[in-house]
Tab-separated table of C-alpha atoms in Angstrom:
chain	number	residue	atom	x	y	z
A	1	UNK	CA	-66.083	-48.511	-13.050
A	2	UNK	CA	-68.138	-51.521	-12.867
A	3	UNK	CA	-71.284	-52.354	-13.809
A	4	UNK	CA	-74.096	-54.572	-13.185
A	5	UNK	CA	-76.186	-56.560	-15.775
A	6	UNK	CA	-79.890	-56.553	-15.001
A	7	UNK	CA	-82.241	-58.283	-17.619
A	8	UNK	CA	-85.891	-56.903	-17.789
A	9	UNK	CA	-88.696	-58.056	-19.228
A	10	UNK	CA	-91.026	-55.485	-21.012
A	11	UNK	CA	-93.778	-57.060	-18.997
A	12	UNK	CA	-92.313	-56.813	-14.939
A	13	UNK	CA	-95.265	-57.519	-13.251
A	14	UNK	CA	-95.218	-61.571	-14.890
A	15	UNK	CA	-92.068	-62.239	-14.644
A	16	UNK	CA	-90.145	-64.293	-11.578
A	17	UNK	CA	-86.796	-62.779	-9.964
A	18	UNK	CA	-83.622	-64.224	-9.440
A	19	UNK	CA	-80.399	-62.812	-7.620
A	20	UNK	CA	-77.355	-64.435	-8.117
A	21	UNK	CA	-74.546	-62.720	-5.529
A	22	UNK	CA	-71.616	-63.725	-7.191
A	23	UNK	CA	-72.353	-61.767	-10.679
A	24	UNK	CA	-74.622	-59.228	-8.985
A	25	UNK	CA	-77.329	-60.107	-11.992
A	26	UNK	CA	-80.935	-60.238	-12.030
A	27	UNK	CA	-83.342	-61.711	-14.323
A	28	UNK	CA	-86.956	-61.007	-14.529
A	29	UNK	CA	-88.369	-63.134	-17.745
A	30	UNK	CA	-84.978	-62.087	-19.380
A	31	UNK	CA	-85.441	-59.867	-22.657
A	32	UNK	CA	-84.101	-56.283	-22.569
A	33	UNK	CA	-80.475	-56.143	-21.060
A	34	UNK	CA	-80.210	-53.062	-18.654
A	35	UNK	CA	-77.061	-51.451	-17.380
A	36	UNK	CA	-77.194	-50.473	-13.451
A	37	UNK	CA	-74.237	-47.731	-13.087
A	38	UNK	CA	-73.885	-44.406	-11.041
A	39	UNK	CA	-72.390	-43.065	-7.104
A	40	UNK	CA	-72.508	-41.971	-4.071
A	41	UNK	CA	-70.721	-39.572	-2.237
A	42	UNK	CA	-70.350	-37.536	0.898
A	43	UNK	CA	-68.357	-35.046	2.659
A	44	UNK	CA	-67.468	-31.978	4.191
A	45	UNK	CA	-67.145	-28.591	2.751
A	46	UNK	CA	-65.980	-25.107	4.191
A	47	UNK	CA	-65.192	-21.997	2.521
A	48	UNK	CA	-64.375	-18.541	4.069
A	49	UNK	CA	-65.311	-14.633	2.091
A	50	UNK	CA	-68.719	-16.656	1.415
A	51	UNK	CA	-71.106	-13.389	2.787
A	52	UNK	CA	-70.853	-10.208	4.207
A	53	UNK	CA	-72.532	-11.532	7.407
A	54	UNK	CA	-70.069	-14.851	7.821
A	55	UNK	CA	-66.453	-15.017	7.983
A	56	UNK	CA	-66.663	-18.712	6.900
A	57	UNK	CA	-69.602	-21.141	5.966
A	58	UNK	CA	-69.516	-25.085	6.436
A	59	UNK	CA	-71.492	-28.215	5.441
A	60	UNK	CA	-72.019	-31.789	5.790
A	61	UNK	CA	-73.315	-32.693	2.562
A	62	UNK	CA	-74.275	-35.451	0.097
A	63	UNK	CA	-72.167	-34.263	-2.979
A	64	UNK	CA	-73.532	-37.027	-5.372
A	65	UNK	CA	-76.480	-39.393	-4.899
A	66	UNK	CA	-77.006	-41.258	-8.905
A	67	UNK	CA	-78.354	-44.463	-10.245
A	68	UNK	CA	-78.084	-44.697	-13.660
A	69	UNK	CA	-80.195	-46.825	-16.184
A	70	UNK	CA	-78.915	-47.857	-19.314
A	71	UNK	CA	-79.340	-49.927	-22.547
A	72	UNK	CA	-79.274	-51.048	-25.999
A	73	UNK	CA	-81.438	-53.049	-27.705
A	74	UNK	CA	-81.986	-54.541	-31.554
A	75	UNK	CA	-79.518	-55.916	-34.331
A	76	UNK	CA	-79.392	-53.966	-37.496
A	77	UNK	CA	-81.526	-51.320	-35.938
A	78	UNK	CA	-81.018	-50.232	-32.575
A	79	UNK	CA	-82.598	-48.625	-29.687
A	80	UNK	CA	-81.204	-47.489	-26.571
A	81	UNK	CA	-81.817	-44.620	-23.227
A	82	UNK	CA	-79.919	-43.401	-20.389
A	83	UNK	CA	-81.716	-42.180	-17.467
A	84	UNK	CA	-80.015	-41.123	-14.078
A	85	UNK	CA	-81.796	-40.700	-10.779
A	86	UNK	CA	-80.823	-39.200	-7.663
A	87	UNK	CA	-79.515	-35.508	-7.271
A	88	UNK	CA	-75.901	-34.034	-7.456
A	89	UNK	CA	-74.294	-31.025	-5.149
A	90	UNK	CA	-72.780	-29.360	-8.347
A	91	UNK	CA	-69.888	-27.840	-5.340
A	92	UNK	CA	-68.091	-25.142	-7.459
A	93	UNK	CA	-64.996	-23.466	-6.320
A	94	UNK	CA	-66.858	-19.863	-6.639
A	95	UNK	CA	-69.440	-21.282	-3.323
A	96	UNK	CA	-67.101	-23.911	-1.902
A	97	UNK	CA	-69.802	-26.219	-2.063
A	98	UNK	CA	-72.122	-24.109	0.287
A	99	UNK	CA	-75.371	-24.963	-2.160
A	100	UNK	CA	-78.001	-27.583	-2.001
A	101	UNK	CA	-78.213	-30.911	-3.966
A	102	UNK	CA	-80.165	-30.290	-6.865
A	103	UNK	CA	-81.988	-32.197	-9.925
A	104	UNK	CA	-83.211	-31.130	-13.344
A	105	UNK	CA	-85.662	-28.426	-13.351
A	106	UNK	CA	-88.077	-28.673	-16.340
A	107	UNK	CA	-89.628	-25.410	-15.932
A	108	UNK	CA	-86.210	-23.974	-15.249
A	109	UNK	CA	-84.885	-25.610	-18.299
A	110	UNK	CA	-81.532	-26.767	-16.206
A	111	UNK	CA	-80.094	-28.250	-13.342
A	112	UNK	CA	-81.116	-25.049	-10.501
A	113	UNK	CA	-83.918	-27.161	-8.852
A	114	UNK	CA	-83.262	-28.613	-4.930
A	115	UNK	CA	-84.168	-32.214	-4.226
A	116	UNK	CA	-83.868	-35.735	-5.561
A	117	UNK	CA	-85.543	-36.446	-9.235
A	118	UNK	CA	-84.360	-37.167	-12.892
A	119	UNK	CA	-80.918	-35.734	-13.557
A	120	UNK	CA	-80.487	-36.330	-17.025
A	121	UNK	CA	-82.407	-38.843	-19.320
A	122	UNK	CA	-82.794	-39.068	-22.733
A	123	UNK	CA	-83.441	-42.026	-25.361
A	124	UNK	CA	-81.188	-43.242	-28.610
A	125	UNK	CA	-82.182	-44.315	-32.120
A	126	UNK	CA	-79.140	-45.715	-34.043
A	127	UNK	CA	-80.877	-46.264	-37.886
A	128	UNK	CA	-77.567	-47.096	-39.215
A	129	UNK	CA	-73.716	-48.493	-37.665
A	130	UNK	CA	-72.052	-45.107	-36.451
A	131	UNK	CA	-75.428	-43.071	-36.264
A	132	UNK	CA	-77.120	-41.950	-33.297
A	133	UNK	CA	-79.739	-39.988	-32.618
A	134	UNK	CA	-80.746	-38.903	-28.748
A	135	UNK	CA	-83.750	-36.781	-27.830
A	136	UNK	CA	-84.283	-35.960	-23.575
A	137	UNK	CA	-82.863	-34.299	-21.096
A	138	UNK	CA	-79.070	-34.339	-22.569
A	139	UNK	CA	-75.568	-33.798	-20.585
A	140	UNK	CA	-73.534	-31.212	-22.499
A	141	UNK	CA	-70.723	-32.705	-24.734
A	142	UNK	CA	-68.761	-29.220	-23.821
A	143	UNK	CA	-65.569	-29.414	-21.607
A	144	UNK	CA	-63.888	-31.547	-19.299
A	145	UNK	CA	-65.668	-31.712	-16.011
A	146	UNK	CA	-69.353	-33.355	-15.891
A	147	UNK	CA	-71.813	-32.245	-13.063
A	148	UNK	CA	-71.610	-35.467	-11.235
A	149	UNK	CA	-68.364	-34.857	-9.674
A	150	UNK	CA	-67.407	-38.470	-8.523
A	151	UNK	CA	-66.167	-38.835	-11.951
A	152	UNK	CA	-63.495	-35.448	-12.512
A	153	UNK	CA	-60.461	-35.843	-10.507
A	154	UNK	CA	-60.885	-32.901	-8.327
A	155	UNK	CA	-64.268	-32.702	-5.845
A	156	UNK	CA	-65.133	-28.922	-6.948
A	157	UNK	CA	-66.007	-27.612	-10.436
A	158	UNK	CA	-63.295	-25.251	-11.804
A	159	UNK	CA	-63.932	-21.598	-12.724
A	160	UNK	CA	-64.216	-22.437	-16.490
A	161	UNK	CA	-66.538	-25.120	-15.901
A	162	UNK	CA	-68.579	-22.583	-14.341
A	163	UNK	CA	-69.436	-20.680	-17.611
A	164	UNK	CA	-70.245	-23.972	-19.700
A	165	UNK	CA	-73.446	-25.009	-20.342
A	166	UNK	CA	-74.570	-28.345	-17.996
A	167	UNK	CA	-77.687	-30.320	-18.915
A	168	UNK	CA	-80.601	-29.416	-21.049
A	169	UNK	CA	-83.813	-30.647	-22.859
A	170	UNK	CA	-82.577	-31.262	-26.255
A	171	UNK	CA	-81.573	-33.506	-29.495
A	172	UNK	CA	-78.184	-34.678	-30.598
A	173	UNK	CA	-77.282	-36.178	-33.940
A	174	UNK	CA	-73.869	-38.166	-33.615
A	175	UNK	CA	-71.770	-39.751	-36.613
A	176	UNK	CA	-68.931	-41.487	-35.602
A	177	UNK	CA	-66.298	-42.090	-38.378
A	178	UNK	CA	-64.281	-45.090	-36.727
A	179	UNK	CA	-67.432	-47.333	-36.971
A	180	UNK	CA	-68.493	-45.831	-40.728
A	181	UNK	CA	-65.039	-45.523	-42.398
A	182	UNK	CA	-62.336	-46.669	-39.296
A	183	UNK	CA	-61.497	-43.147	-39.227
A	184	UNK	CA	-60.917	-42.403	-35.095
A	185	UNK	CA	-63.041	-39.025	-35.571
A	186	UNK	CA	-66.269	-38.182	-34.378
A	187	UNK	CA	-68.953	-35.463	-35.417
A	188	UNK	CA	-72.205	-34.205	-33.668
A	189	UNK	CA	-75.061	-31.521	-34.215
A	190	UNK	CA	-76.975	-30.317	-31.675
A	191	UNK	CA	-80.454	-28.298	-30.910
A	192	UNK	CA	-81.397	-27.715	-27.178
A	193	UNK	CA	-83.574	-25.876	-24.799
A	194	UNK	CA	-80.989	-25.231	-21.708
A	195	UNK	CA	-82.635	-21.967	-20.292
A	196	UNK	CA	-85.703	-22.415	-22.135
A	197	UNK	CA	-83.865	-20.840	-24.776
A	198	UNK	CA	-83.364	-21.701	-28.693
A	199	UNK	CA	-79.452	-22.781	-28.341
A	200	UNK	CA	-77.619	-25.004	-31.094
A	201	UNK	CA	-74.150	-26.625	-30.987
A	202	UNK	CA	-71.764	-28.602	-33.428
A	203	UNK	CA	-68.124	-30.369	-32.396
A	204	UNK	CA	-66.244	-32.798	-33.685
A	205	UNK	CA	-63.637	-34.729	-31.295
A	206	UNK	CA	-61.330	-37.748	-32.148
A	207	UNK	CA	-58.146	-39.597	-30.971
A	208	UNK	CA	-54.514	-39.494	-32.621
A	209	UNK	CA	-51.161	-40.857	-31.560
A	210	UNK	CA	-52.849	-41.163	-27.953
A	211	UNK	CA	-53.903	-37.244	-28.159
A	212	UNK	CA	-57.701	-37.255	-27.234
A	213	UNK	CA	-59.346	-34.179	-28.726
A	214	UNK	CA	-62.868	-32.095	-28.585
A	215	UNK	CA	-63.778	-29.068	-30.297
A	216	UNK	CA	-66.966	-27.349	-30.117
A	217	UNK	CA	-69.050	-24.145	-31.248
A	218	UNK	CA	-72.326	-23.382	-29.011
A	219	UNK	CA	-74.530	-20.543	-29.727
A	220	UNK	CA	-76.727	-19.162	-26.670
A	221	UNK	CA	-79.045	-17.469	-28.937
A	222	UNK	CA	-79.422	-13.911	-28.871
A	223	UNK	CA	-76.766	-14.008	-25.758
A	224	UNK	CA	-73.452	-15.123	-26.070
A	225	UNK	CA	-71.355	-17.916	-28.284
A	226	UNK	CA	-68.595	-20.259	-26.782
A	227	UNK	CA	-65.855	-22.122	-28.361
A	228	UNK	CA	-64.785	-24.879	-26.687
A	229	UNK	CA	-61.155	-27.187	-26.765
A	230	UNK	CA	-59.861	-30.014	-24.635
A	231	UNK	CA	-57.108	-32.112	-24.972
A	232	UNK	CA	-55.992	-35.095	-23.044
A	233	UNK	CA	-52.895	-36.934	-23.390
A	234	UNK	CA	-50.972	-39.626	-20.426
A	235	UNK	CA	-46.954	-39.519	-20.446
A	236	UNK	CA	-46.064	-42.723	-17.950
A	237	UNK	CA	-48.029	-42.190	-15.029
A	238	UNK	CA	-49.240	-38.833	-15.509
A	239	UNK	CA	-52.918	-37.981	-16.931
A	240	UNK	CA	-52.736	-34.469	-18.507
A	241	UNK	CA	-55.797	-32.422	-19.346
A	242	UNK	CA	-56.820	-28.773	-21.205
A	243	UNK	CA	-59.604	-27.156	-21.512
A	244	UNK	CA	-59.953	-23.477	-23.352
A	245	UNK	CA	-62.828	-21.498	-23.798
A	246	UNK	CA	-63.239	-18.561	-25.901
A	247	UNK	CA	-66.768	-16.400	-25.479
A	248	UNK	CA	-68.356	-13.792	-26.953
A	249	UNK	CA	-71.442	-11.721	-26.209
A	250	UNK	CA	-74.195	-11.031	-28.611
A	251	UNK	CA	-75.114	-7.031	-29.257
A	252	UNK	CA	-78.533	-7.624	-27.671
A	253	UNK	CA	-76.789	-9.041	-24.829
A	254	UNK	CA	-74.048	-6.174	-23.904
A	255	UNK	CA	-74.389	-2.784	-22.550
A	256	UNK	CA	-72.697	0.443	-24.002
A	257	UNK	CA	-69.011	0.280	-23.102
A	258	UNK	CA	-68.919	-3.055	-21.941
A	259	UNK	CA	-66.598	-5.535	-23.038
A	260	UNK	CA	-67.686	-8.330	-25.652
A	261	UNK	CA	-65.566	-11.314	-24.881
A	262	UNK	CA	-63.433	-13.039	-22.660
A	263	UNK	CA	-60.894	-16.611	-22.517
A	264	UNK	CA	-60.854	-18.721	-19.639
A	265	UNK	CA	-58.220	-21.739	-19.580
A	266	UNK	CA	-57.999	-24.699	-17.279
A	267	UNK	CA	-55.039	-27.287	-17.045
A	268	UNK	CA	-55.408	-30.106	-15.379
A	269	UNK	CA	-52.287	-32.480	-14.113
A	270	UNK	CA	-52.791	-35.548	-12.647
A	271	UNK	CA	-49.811	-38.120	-11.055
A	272	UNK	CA	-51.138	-41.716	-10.086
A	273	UNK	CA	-48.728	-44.237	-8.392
A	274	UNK	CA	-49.405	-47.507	-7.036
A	275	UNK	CA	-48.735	-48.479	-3.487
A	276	UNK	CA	-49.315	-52.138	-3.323
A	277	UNK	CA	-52.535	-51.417	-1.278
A	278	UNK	CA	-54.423	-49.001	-3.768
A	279	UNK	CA	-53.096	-45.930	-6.090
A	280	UNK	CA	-52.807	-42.485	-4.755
A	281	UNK	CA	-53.349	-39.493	-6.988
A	282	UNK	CA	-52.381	-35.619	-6.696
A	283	UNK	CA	-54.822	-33.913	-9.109
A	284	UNK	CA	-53.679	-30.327	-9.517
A	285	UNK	CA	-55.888	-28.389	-11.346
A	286	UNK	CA	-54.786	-24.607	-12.680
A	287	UNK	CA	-56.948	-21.877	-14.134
A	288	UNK	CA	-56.771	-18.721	-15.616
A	289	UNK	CA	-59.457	-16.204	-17.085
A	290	UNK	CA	-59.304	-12.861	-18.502
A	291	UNK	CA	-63.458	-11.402	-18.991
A	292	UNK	CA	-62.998	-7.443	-19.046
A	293	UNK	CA	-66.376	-6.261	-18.281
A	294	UNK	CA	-68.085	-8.675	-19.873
A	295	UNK	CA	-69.091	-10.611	-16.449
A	296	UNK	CA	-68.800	-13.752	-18.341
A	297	UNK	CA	-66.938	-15.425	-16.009
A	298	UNK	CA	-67.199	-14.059	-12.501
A	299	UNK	CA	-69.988	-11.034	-12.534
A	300	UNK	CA	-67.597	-8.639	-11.743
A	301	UNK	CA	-63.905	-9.693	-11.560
A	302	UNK	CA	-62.265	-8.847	-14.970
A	303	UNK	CA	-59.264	-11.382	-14.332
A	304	UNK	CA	-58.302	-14.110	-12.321
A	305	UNK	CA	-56.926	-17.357	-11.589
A	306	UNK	CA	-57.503	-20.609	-9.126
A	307	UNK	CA	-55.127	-23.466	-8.196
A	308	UNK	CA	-56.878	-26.366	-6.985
A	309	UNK	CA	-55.036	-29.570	-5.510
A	310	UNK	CA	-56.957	-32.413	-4.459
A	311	UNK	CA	-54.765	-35.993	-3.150
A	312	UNK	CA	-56.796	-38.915	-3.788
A	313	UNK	CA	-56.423	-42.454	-2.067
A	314	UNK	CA	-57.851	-45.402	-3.588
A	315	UNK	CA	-57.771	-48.922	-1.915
A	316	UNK	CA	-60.262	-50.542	-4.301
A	317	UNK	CA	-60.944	-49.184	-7.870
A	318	UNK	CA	-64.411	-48.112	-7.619
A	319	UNK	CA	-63.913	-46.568	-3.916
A	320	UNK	CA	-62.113	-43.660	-2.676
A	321	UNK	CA	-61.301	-41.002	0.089
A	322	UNK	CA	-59.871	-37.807	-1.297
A	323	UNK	CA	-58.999	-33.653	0.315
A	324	UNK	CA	-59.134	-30.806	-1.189
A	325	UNK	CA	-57.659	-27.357	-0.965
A	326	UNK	CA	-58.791	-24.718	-3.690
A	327	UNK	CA	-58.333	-20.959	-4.077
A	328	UNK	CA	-59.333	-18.700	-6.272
A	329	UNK	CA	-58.160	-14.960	-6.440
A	330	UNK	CA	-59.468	-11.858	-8.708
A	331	UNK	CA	-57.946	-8.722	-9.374
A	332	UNK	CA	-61.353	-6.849	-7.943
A	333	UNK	CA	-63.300	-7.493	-4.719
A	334	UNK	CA	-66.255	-9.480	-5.507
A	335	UNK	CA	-66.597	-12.010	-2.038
A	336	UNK	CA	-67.566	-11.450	0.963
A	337	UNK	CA	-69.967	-8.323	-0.188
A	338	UNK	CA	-67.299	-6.628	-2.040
A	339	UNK	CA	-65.070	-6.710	0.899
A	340	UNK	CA	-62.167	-9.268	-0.518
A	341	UNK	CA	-60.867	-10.523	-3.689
A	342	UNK	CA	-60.081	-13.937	-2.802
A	343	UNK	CA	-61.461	-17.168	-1.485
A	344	UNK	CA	-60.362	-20.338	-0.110
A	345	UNK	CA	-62.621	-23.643	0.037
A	346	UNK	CA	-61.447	-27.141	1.850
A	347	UNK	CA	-63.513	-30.498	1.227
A	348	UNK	CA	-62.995	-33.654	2.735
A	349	UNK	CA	-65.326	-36.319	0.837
A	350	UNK	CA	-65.592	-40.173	0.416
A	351	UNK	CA	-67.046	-41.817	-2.887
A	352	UNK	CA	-67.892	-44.989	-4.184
A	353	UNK	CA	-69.049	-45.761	-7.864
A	354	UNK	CA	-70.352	-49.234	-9.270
């Protein structure tokens, strides 16, 4: 992904501007280095079982619309922030990307709000080499797809994405060992608001013999409690990927009979080949989840699975057209009013990031 260099001054309003075309940099009285980063994208989404009184729902829709701000500042001491503008579709395979682009709700306490805004945003305080400290509106360190979709290899969010929390008002302590000790292993604590409820979190994730790994523990309190794993490892020209979630309802949060946990895993396999004019991808993404009663997952299916396969052309690296086929299938009727037990989604969409 590339990025462009913009150099602010704390003081806009007295500085000059220059644009220079060929490094896509601008300087306004040069001081603070800021990172411009983020996408676009668009496309078309259909679904069928969506509602008892449609056979099939479609859309034209703006699936991502972020520009990102970002920087670091200071020497020994350093200060940084991340804030994204814009809004994001958040097309899961349970709607088939029938929703409305959406932004951070503050009174909501997550992403549920339609319309453009702030997204995420948060700023860093790094007291010490491998420390860091961010306080804001924080993106979840939990699982392998992120909300803004241009950047997961398939254009919907899986099923197990779908019971992971997103973004939320919160602060996150980091240590990373590699820059304190050169030990490739990371650490973080978290306490956050997602929901407007007290929630905490703690993970560690790290890198060995080319095996990426992420492990977490999040506590909804007085709700439910999630374990989190992914792996990612590349064998030649194949990106694999695995995430596995294990949750468990509180007592407060279950009714008499009803089952207390459930699993829900993801695989993701990804072939990339060069064609002299671009690489094409096949992202194939597999799920499976087993919830009882618990309506972790689904609300009222207590076991499914989805395969989701999603070809992906790219003729420059930060531009691409992609398709997308997904269905998902439960072993109780829970689409289409109660009427079928499986549902099939197709997206066509075209992204560019910079």
């Amino acid at each position: 992904m590339k990025k462009y260099l913009v150099s602010l001054s704390s003081l806009l309003l007295l500085g000059g501007l220059s644009f220079s075309e060929e490094n896509k940099q601008v300087q306004v009285v040069s001081s603070i280095p800021i990172t411009i980063s983020g996408g676009i994208t668009g496309g078309y989404f259909w679904t069928n079982n969506q509602a008892p009184s449609n056979d099939s729902d479609d859309k034209l829709q703006l699936s991502n619309g972020i520009l990102e701000f970002s920087g670091e500042f200071g020497k020994d001491i350093k200060f940084g922030f991340d804030l994204a503008l814009g809004s994001v579709l958040i097309p899961s395979i349970w709607d088939g990307g029938q929703g409305d682009p959406m932004r951070y709700s503050f009174s909501g306490g997550a992403i549920t709000t339609e319309g453009a805004g702030i997204v995420w945003g948060y700023t860093t305080f790094k007291p010490y080499k491998g420390i860091s400290i961010d306080a804001g509106v924080l993106p979840t360190n939990i699982g392998y797809e992120v909300a803004n979709t241009y950047a997961n290899p398939n254009i919907t969010l899986g099923l197990v994405w779908y019971a992971q929390p997103v973004i939320y008002e919160g602060a996150r302590i980091s240590f990373d060992l590699n820059e304190l000790v050169n030990v490739p292993l990371g650490f973080y604590a978290e306490y956050n608001q997602e929901y407007n409820t007290d929630n905490f979190a703690v993970g560690v994730n790290g890198e060995f013999s080319g095996l990426s790994f992420a492990l977490s523990y999040y506590d909804y309190r007085a709700n439910r409690n999630l374990i989190d794993l992914v792996l990612g490892y590349s064998i030649a020209n194949v990106d694999l990927g695995l995430n596995f979630d294990y949750q468990w309802l509180d007592d407060s949060a279950k009714s008499s009979g009803q089952d207390d946990s459930a699993y829900g895993v993801a695989l993701y396999v990804i072939p990339k080949f060069e064609t002299g004019k671009g690489e094409v991808s096949i992202p194939v993404r597999l799920e499976y989840f087993d919830e009882g009663t618990s309506g972790i997952y689904s609300g009222g299916g207590e076991n499914g699975y989805s395969i989701t396969v999603t070809p992906t052309y790219r003729p420059i690296s930060n531009g691409f057209i992609r398709a997308e086929v997904a269905y998902i299938s439960t072993d109780k009727k829970i689409f289409k009013g109660g009427t079928k037990d499986n549902k099939t989604s197709l997206a066509v969409e075209i992204g560019f990031t910079f």
